[in-house]
Coordinates of C-alpha atoms in Angstrom, one line a residue:
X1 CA -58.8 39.0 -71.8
X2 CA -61.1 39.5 -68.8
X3 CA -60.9 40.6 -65.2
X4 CA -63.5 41.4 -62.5
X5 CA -60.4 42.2 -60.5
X6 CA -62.1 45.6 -59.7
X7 CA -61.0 48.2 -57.1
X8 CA -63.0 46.2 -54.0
X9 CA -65.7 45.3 -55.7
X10 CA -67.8 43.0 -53.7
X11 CA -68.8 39.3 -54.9
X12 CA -72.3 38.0 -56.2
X13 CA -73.9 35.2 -56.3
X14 CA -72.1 34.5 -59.7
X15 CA -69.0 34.3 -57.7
X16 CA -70.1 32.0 -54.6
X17 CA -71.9 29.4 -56.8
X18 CA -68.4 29.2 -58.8
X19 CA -66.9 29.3 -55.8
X20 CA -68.6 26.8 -55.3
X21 CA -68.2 24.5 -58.5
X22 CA -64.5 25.2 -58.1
X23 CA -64.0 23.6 -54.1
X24 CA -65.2 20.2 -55.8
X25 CA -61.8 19.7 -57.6
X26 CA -60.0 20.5 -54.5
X27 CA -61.8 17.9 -52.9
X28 CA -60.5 15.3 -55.6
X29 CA -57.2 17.1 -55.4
X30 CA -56.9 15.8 -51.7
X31 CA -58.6 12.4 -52.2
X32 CA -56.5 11.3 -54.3
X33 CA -53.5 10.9 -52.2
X34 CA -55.9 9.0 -49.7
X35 CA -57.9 6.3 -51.3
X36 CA -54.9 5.0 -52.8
X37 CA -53.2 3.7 -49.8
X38 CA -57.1 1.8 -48.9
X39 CA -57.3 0.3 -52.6
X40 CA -53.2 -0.9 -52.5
X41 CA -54.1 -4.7 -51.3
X42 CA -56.5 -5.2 -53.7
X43 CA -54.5 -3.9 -56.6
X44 CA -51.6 -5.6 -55.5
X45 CA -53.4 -8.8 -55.7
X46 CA -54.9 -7.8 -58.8
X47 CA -51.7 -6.7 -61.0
X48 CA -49.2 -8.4 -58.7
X49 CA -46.7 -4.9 -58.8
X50 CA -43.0 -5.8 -57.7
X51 CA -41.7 -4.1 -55.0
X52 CA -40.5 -1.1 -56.6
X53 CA -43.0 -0.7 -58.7
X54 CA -45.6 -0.4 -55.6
X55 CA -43.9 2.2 -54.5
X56 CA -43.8 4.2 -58.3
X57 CA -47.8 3.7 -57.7
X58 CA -47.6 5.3 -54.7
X59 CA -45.6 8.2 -54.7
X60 CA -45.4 9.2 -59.0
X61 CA -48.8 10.9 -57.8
X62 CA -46.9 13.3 -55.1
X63 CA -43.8 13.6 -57.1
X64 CA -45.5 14.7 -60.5
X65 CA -47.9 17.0 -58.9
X66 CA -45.0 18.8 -56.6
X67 CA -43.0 19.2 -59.7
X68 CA -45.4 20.4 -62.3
X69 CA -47.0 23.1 -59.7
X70 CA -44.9 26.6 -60.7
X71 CA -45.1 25.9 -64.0
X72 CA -49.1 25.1 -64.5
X73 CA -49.3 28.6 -62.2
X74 CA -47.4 30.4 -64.5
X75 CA -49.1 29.2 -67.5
X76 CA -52.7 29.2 -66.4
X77 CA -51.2 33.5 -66.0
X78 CA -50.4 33.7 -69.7
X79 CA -53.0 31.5 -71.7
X80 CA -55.8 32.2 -69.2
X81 CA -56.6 30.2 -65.3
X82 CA -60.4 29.1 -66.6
X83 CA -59.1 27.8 -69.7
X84 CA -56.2 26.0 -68.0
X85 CA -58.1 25.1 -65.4
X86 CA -60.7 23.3 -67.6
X87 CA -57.9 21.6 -69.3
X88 CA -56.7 20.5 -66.4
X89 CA -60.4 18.9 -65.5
X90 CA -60.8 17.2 -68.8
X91 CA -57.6 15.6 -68.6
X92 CA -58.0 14.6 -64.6
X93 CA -61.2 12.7 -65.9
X94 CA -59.6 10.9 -68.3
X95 CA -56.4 10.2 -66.3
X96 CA -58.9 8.8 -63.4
X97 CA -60.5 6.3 -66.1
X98 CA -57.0 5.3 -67.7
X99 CA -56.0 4.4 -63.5
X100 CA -59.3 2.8 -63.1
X101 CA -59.0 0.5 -65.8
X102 CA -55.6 -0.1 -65.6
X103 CA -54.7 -3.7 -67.0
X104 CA -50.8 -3.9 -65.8
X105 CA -48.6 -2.0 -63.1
X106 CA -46.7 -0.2 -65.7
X107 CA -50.0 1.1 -66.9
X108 CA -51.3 2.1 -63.6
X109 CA -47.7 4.3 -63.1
X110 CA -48.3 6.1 -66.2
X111 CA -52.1 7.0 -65.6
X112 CA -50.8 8.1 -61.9
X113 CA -48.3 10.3 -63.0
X114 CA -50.9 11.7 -65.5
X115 CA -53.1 12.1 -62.5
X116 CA -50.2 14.5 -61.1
X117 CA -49.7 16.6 -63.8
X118 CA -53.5 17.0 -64.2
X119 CA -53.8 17.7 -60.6
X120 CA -50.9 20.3 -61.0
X121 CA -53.3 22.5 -62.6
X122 CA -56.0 22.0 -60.3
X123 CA -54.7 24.0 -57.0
X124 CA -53.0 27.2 -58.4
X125 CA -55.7 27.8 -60.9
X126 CA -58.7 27.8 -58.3
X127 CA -56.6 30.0 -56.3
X128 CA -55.9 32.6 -58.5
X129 CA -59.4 32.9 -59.6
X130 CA -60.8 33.3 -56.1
X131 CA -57.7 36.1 -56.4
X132 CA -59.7 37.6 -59.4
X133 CA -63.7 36.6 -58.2
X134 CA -63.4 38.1 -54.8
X135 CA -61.9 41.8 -55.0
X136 CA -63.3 42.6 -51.5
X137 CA -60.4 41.4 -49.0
X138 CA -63.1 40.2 -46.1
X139 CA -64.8 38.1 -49.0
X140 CA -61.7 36.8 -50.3
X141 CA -60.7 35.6 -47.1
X142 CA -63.8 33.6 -46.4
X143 CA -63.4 31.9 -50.3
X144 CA -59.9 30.8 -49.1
X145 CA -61.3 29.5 -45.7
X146 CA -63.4 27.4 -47.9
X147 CA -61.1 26.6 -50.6
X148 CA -59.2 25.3 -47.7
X149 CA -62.0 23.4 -46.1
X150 CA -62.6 21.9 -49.5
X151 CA -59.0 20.1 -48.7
X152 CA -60.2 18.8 -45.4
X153 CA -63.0 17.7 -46.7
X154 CA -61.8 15.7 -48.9
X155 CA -59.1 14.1 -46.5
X156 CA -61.9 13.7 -44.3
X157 CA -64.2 11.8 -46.5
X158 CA -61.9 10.3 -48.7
X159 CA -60.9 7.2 -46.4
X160 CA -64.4 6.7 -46.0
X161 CA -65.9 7.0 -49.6
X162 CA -63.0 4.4 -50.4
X163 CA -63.6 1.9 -47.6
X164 CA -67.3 2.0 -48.8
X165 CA -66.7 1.6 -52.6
X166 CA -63.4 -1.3 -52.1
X167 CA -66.6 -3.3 -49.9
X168 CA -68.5 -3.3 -52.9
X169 CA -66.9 -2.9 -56.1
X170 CA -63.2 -3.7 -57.5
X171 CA -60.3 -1.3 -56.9
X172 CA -60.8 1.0 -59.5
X173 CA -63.6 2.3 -58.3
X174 CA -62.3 4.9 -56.1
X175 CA -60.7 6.8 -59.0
X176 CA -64.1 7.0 -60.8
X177 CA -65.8 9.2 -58.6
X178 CA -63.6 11.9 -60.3
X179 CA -65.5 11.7 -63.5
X180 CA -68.7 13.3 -62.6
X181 CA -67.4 15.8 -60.7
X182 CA -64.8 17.0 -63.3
X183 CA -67.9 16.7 -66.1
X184 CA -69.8 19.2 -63.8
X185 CA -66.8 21.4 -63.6
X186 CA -66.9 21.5 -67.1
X187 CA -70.3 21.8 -67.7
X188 CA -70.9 25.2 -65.7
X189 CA -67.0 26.3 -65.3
X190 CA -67.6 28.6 -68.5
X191 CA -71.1 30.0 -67.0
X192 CA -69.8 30.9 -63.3
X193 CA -66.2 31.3 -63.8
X194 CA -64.4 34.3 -65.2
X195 CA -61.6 34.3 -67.0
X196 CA -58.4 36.3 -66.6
X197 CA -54.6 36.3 -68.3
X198 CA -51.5 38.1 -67.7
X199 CA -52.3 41.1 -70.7
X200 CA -48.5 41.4 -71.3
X201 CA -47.5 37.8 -71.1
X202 CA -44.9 36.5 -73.4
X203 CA -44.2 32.8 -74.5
X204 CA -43.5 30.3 -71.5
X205 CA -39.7 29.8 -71.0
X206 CA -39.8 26.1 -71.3
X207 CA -36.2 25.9 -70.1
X208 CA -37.3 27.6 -67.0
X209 CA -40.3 24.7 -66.4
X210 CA -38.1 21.8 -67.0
X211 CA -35.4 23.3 -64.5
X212 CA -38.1 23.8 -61.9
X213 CA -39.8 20.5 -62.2
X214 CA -36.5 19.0 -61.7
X215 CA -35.7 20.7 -58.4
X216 CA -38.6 20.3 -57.2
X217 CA -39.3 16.4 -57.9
X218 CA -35.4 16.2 -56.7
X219 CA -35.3 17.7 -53.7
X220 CA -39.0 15.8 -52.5
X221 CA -37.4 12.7 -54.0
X222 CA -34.7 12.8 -51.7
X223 CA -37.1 13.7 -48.6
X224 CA -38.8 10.9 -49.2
X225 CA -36.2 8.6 -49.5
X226 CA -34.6 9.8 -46.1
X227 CA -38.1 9.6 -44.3
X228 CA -38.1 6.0 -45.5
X229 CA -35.0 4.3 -45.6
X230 CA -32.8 7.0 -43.8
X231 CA -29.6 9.4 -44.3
X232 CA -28.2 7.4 -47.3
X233 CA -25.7 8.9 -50.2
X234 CA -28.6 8.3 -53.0
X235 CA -31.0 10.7 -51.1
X236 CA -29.0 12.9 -49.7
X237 CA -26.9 13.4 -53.8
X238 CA -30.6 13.8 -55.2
X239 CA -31.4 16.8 -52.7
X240 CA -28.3 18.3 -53.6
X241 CA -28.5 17.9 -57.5
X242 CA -32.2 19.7 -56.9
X243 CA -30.7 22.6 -54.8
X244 CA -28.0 22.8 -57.5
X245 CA -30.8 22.8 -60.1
X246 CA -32.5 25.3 -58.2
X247 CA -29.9 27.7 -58.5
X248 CA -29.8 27.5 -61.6
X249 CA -33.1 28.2 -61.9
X250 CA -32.9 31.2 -59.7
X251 CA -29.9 32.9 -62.0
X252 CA -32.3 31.7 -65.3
X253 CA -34.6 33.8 -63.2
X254 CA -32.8 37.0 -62.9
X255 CA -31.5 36.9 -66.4
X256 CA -34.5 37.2 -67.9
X257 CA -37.0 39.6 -69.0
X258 CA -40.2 38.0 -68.8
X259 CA -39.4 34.9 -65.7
X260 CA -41.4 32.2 -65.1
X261 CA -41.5 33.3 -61.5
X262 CA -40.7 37.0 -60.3
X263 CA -38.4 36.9 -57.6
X264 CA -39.2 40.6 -56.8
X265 CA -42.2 38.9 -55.2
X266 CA -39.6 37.4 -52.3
X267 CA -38.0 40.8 -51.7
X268 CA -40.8 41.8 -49.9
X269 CA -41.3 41.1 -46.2
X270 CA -44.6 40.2 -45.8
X271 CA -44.8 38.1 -49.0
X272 CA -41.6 35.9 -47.9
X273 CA -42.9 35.6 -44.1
X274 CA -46.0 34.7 -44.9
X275 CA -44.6 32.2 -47.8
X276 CA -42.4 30.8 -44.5
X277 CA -45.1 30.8 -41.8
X278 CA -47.0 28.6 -44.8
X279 CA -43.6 26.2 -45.3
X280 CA -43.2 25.2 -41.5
X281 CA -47.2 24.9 -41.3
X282 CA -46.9 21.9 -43.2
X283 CA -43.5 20.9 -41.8
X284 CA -44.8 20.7 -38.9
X285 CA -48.7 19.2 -39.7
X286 CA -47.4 16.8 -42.4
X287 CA -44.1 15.7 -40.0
X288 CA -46.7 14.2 -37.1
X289 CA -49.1 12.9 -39.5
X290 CA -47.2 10.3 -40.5
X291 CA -47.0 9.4 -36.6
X292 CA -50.4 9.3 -36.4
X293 CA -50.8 7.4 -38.9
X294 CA -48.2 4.7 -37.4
X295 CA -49.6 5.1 -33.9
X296 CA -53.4 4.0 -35.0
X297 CA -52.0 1.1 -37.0
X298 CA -49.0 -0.4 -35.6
X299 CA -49.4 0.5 -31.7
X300 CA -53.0 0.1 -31.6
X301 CA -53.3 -2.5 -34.4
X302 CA -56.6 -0.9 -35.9
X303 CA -56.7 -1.7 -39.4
X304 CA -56.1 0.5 -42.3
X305 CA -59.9 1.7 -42.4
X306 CA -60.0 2.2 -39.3
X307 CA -57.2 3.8 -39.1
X308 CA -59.0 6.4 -41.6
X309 CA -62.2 6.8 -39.9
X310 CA -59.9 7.8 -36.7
X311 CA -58.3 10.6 -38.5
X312 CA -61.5 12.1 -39.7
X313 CA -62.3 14.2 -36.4
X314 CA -58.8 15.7 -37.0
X315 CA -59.9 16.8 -40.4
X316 CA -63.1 18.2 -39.1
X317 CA -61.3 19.8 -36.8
X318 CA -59.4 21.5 -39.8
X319 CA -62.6 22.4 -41.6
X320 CA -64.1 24.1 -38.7
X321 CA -61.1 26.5 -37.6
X322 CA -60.7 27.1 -41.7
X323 CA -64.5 28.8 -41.7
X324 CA -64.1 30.4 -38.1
X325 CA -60.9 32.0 -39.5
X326 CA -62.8 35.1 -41.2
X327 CA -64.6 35.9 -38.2
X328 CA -61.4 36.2 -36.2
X329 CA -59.7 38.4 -38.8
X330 CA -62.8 40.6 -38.9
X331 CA -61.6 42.2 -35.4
X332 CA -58.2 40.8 -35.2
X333 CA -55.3 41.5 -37.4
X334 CA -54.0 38.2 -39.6
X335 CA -50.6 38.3 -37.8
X336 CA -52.1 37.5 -34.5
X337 CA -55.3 35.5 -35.9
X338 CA -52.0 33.2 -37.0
X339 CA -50.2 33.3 -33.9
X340 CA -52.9 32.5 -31.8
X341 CA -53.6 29.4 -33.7
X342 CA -50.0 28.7 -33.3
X343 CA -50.4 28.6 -30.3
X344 CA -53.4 26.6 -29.3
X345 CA -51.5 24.3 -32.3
X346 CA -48.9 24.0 -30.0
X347 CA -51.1 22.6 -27.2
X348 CA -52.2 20.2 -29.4
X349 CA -49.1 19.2 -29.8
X350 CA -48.3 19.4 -25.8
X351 CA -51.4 16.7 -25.4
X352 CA -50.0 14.1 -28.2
X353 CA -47.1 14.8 -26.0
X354 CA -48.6 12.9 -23.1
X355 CA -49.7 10.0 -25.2
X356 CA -48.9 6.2 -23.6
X357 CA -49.1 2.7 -25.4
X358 CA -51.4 0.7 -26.3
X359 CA -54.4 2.7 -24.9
X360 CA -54.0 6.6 -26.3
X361 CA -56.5 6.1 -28.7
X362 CA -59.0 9.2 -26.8
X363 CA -55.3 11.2 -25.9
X364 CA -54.7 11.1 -30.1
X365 CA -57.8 12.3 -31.0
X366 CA -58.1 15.1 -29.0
X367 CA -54.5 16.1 -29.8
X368 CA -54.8 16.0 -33.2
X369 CA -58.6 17.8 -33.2
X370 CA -56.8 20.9 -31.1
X371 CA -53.7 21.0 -33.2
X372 CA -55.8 20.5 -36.6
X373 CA -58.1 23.7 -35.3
X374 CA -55.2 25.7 -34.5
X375 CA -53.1 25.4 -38.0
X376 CA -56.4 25.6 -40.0
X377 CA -56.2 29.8 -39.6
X378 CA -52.4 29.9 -40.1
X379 CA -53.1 27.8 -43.6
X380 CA -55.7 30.0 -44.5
X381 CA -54.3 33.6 -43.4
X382 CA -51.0 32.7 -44.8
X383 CA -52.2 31.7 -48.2
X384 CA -54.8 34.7 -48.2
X385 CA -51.6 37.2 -47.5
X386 CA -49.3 35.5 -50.5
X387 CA -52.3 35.8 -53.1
X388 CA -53.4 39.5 -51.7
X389 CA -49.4 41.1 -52.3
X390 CA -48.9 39.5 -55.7
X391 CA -50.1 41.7 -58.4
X392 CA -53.3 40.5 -60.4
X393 CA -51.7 39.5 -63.5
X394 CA -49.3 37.2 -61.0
X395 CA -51.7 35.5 -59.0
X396 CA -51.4 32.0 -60.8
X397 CA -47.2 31.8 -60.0
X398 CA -48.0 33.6 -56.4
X399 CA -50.8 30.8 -56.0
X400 CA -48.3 28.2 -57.5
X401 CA -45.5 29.2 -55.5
X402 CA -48.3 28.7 -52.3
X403 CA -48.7 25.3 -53.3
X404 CA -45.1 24.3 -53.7
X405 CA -44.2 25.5 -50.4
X406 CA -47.0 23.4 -49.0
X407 CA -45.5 20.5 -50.8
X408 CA -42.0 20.9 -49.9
X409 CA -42.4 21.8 -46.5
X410 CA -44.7 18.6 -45.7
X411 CA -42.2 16.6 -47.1
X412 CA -39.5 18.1 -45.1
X413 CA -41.5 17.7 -42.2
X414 CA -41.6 14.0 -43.0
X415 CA -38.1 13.3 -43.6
X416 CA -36.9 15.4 -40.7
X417 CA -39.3 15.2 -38.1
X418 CA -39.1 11.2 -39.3
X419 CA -35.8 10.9 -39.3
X420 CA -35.7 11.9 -35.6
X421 CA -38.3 9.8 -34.7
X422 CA -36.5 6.7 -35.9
X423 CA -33.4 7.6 -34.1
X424 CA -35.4 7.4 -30.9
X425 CA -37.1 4.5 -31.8
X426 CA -33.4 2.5 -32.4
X427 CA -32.0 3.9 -29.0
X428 CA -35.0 3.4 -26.9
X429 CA -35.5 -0.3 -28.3
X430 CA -32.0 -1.1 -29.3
X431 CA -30.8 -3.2 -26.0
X432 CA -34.0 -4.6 -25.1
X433 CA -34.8 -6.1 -28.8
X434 CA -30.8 -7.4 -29.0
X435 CA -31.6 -9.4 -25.8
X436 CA -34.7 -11.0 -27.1
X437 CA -34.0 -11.8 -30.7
X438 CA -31.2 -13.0 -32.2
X439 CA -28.9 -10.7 -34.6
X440 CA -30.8 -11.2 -38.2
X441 CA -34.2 -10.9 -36.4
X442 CA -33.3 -7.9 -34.1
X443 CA -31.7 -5.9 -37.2
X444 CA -35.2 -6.6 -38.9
X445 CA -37.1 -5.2 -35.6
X446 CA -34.6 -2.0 -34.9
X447 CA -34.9 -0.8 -38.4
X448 CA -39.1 0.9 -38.2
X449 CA -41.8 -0.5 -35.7
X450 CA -43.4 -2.2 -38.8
X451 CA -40.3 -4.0 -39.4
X452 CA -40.4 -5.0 -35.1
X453 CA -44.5 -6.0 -36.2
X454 CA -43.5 -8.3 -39.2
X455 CA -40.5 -9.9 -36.8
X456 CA -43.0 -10.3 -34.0
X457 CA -45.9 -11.7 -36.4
X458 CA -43.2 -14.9 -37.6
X459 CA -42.8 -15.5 -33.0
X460 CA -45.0 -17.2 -31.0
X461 CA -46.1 -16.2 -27.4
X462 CA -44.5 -15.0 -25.3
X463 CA -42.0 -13.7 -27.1
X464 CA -44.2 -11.8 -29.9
X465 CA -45.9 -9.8 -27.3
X466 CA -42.5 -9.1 -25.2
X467 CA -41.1 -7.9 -29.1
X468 CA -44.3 -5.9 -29.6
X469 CA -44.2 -4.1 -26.1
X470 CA -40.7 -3.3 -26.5
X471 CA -41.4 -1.8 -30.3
X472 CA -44.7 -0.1 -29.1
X473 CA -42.9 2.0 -26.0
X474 CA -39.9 3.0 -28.0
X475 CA -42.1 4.2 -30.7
X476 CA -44.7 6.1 -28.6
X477 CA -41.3 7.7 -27.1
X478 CA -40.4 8.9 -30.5
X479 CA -43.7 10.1 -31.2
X480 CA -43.6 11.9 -27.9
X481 CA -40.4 13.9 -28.3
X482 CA -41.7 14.9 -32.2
X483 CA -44.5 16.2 -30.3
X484 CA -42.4 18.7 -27.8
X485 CA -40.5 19.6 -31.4
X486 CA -43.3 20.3 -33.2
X487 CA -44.8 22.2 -30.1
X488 CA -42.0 24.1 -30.0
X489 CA -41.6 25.0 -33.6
X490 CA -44.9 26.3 -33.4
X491 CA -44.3 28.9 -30.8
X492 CA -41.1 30.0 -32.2
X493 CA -43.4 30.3 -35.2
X494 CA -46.4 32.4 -33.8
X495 CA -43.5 34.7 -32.0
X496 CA -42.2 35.7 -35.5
X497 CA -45.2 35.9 -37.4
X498 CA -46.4 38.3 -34.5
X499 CA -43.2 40.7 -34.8
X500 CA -42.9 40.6 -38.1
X501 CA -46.2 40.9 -40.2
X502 CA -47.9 42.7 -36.6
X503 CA -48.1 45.7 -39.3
X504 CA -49.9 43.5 -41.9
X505 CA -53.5 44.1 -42.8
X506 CA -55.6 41.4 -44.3
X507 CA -55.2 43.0 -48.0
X508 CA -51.7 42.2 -47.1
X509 CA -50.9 46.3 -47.1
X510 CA -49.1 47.4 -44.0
X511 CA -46.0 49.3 -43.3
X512 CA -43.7 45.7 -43.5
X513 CA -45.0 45.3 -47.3
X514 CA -44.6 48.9 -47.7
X515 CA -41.4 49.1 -46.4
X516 CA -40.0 46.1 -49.4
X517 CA -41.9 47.8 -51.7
X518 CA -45.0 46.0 -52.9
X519 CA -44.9 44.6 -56.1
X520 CA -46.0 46.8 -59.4

């Protein structure tokens, strides 16, 4: 058992070049959910997938990796975060070569969702390390800026890394690139990394896993579903079977005396603000993303790369507030270093507000590159506060809980934020697209703008464009009204992250920790 978890102790050189060695997986981590979406219409031609099975490849990724997260941050706390988190590299290699050079759908499913679980491993364990390699709280804070960067980064590159590899080489292709960089990770992991375990752990509760696996991929299940098809009785049963499960969980919790996750973490204020300032961060970034991502595609017809290489300046955007964060929190406490980001998030938010079909193309860009700047310190801040309060020997579950916020909350801003979207959409287009088409073909058009794009694709002038125009405006309505939501979630956001963590210091000590009592 080892730990350079010293009183303050500040980082070497050992520590940044593992630092270092450790972003790279993070970069995968987020790369993976991009390339896929680039690669689908070759693959689809390739192994022909049926409908349902297209979407298994697409989301058993998401799903496997949300649900596996608290339990792969617990263990990496009882058999050791290096160790796991080498595990974790040797078996995201292999998974990436089984997906590569996989011969049938059903095959490509299973190497997807062993992708998940592999990446489940990825995330918490990098965290707590950084938790363990960089004592010094300024330090730390400027490894989680760039752990966070490392994300970006890898949304920011990933569309264009795939475009270039699917020009030149089959499908599988994308997924490779994993191999060398996990076979470096494993090569100087044990040289730069230190190791550290909980030194009173006991035997994971496997009970305890498989309950929270199943809330988790439950409730995100049933997000999903309602950000796709809608408020149905399947989707809305499956969020409630995971809440159920997740009570269940919570009582398993308190029951015992060595939990998968300590809930005494959630009694304290700072700890449980910061772990709610984290959840509507991603509501809120994740819930206009998939906008965006409509907007490029179906208003302004670019095509799927393009579509990527337009997103990029966003992520950039991301990466640069993530590394100016620790020089704001040098002279600035973390509560307002958050709510100022807030708020210039919100008026980010206020310019995608003022976005108009077909030609918003420069209005997006510099919406999404101000909004993008603005949540990068609230990501980073919030996630360096929930790693800080845990206690050493917890910093794998505090890290794991981190990520599973992230998850959930980007899927709730999905199936919320998309759900309202679409009910603009259908009330702003309903007459017009009744008038022009007849019953079977309007239904088709009022359900999403891409069904209103395939309708229009099967017309011919002038009655495509009129269906298009009509589609276009009532979804660049939509988008504009998630824009004032989001704006205004943001603010309500920065308001309470200023009053209540205003006391906060960035080691996450401050009289609204003290006051729950920090954790022993």
């Amino acid at each position: 058992m080892v730990s350079n978890d010293v009183n303050g102790s500040r980082a070497t050189t050992r520590e940044w070049l593992g630092l270092a060695v450790i972003a790279l997986p993070c970069l995968l981590y987020s790369m993976d959910l991009t390339v896929l979406n680039l690669a689908v219409p070759r693959l689809s031609a390739d192994l022909k997938p049926t409908s349902v099975q297209l979407l298994w490849i697409v989301d058993i990724y998401g799903f496997l990796l949300a649900g596996s997260l608290i339990t792969m941050g617990t263990l990496g706390d009882r058999i050791g975060r290096r160790r796991l988190l080498l595990i974790g590299a040797a078996a995201f290699g292999g998974a990436s070569i089984l997906t590569a050079f996989s011969a049938s759908a059903g095959q490509l499913i299973v190497a997807r969702g062993l992708l998940g679980v592999a990446a489940a491993t990825l995330a918490p364990s990098t965290l707590s390390l950084i938790r363990n390699m960089f004592a010094d709280a300024r330090q730390r804070t400027t490894a989680i800026a760039i752990w966070v960067a490392s994300f970006s980064a890898g949304a920011a590159v990933g569309p264009v890394v795939g475009g270039v590899l699917l020009e030149h080489f089959w499908w599988g292709s994308v997924f490779l690139v994993a191999v060398p960089v996990m076979l470096l990770l494993l090569v100087c992991g044990p040289a730069l990394l230190p190791e550290f375990r909980d030194p009173d752990a006991r035997r994971l509760d496997l009970m305890s896993a498989a309950l929270s696996m199943v809330a988790v991929l439950a409730a995100i299940y049933g997000l999903k579903q309602i950000a796709q098809d809608g408020i149905g009785s399947w989707p809305v049963l499956s969020i409630v079977g995971g809440l159920g499960v997740a009570w269940l969980f919570v009582r398993r919790q308190r029951a015992l005396a060595d939990p998968l996750i300590d809930l005494a973490l959630f009694r304290n204020r700072a700890f449980a603000t910061a772990l709610s300032v984290n959840v509507l961060d991603f509501f809120i970034g994740f819930g206009i993303l998939l906008f965006i991502a409509q907007y490029l595609q179906l208003v302004l017809g670019l095509s799927p790369l393009s579509a990527g290489l337009w997103t990029v300046p966003g992520a950039v955007g991301n990466i640069v507030g993530s590394m100016l964060t620790p020089v704001f929190v040098r002279s600035v406490r973390p509560a307002f270093v958050m709510a100022g980001g807030l708020v210039l998030a919100a008026i980010g938010f206020r310019v995608l507000a003022q976005i108009h079909a077909p030609s918003g193309l420069a209005t997006l860009v510099a919406g999404s590159v101000i909004l993008s700047v603005g949540l990068a310190p609230l990501t980073t801040v919030s996630t360096d506060m929930i790693v800080a309060i845990a206690p050493a020997e917890r910093a794998g579950a505090a890290s794991s809980i981190s990520e599973t916020s992230a998850e959930l909350g980007g899927a709730l801003g999905i199936a919320v934020l998309g759900s309202i979207g679409t009910a603009v959409y259908r009330s702003q287009s309903a007459a017009a697209l009744r008038g022009a088409l007849p019953g079977a073909a309007a239904a088709g058009a009022l359900n999403t703008i891409g069904g209103a794009t395939a309708v229009a694709a099967q017309l011919s002038d002038p009655l495509r464009l009129e269906v298009l125009r009509i589609a276009r405006d009532a979804f660049t309505q939509a988008f504009a009204l998630v824009s004032w939501i989001s704006a205004a979630i943001a603010l309500a956001t920065a308001i309470a992250a200023a009053v209540l963590l205003r006391h906060v210091d960035q080691s996450g000590e401050g009289e609204s920790s003290l006051a729950a009592g920090r954790p022993q």
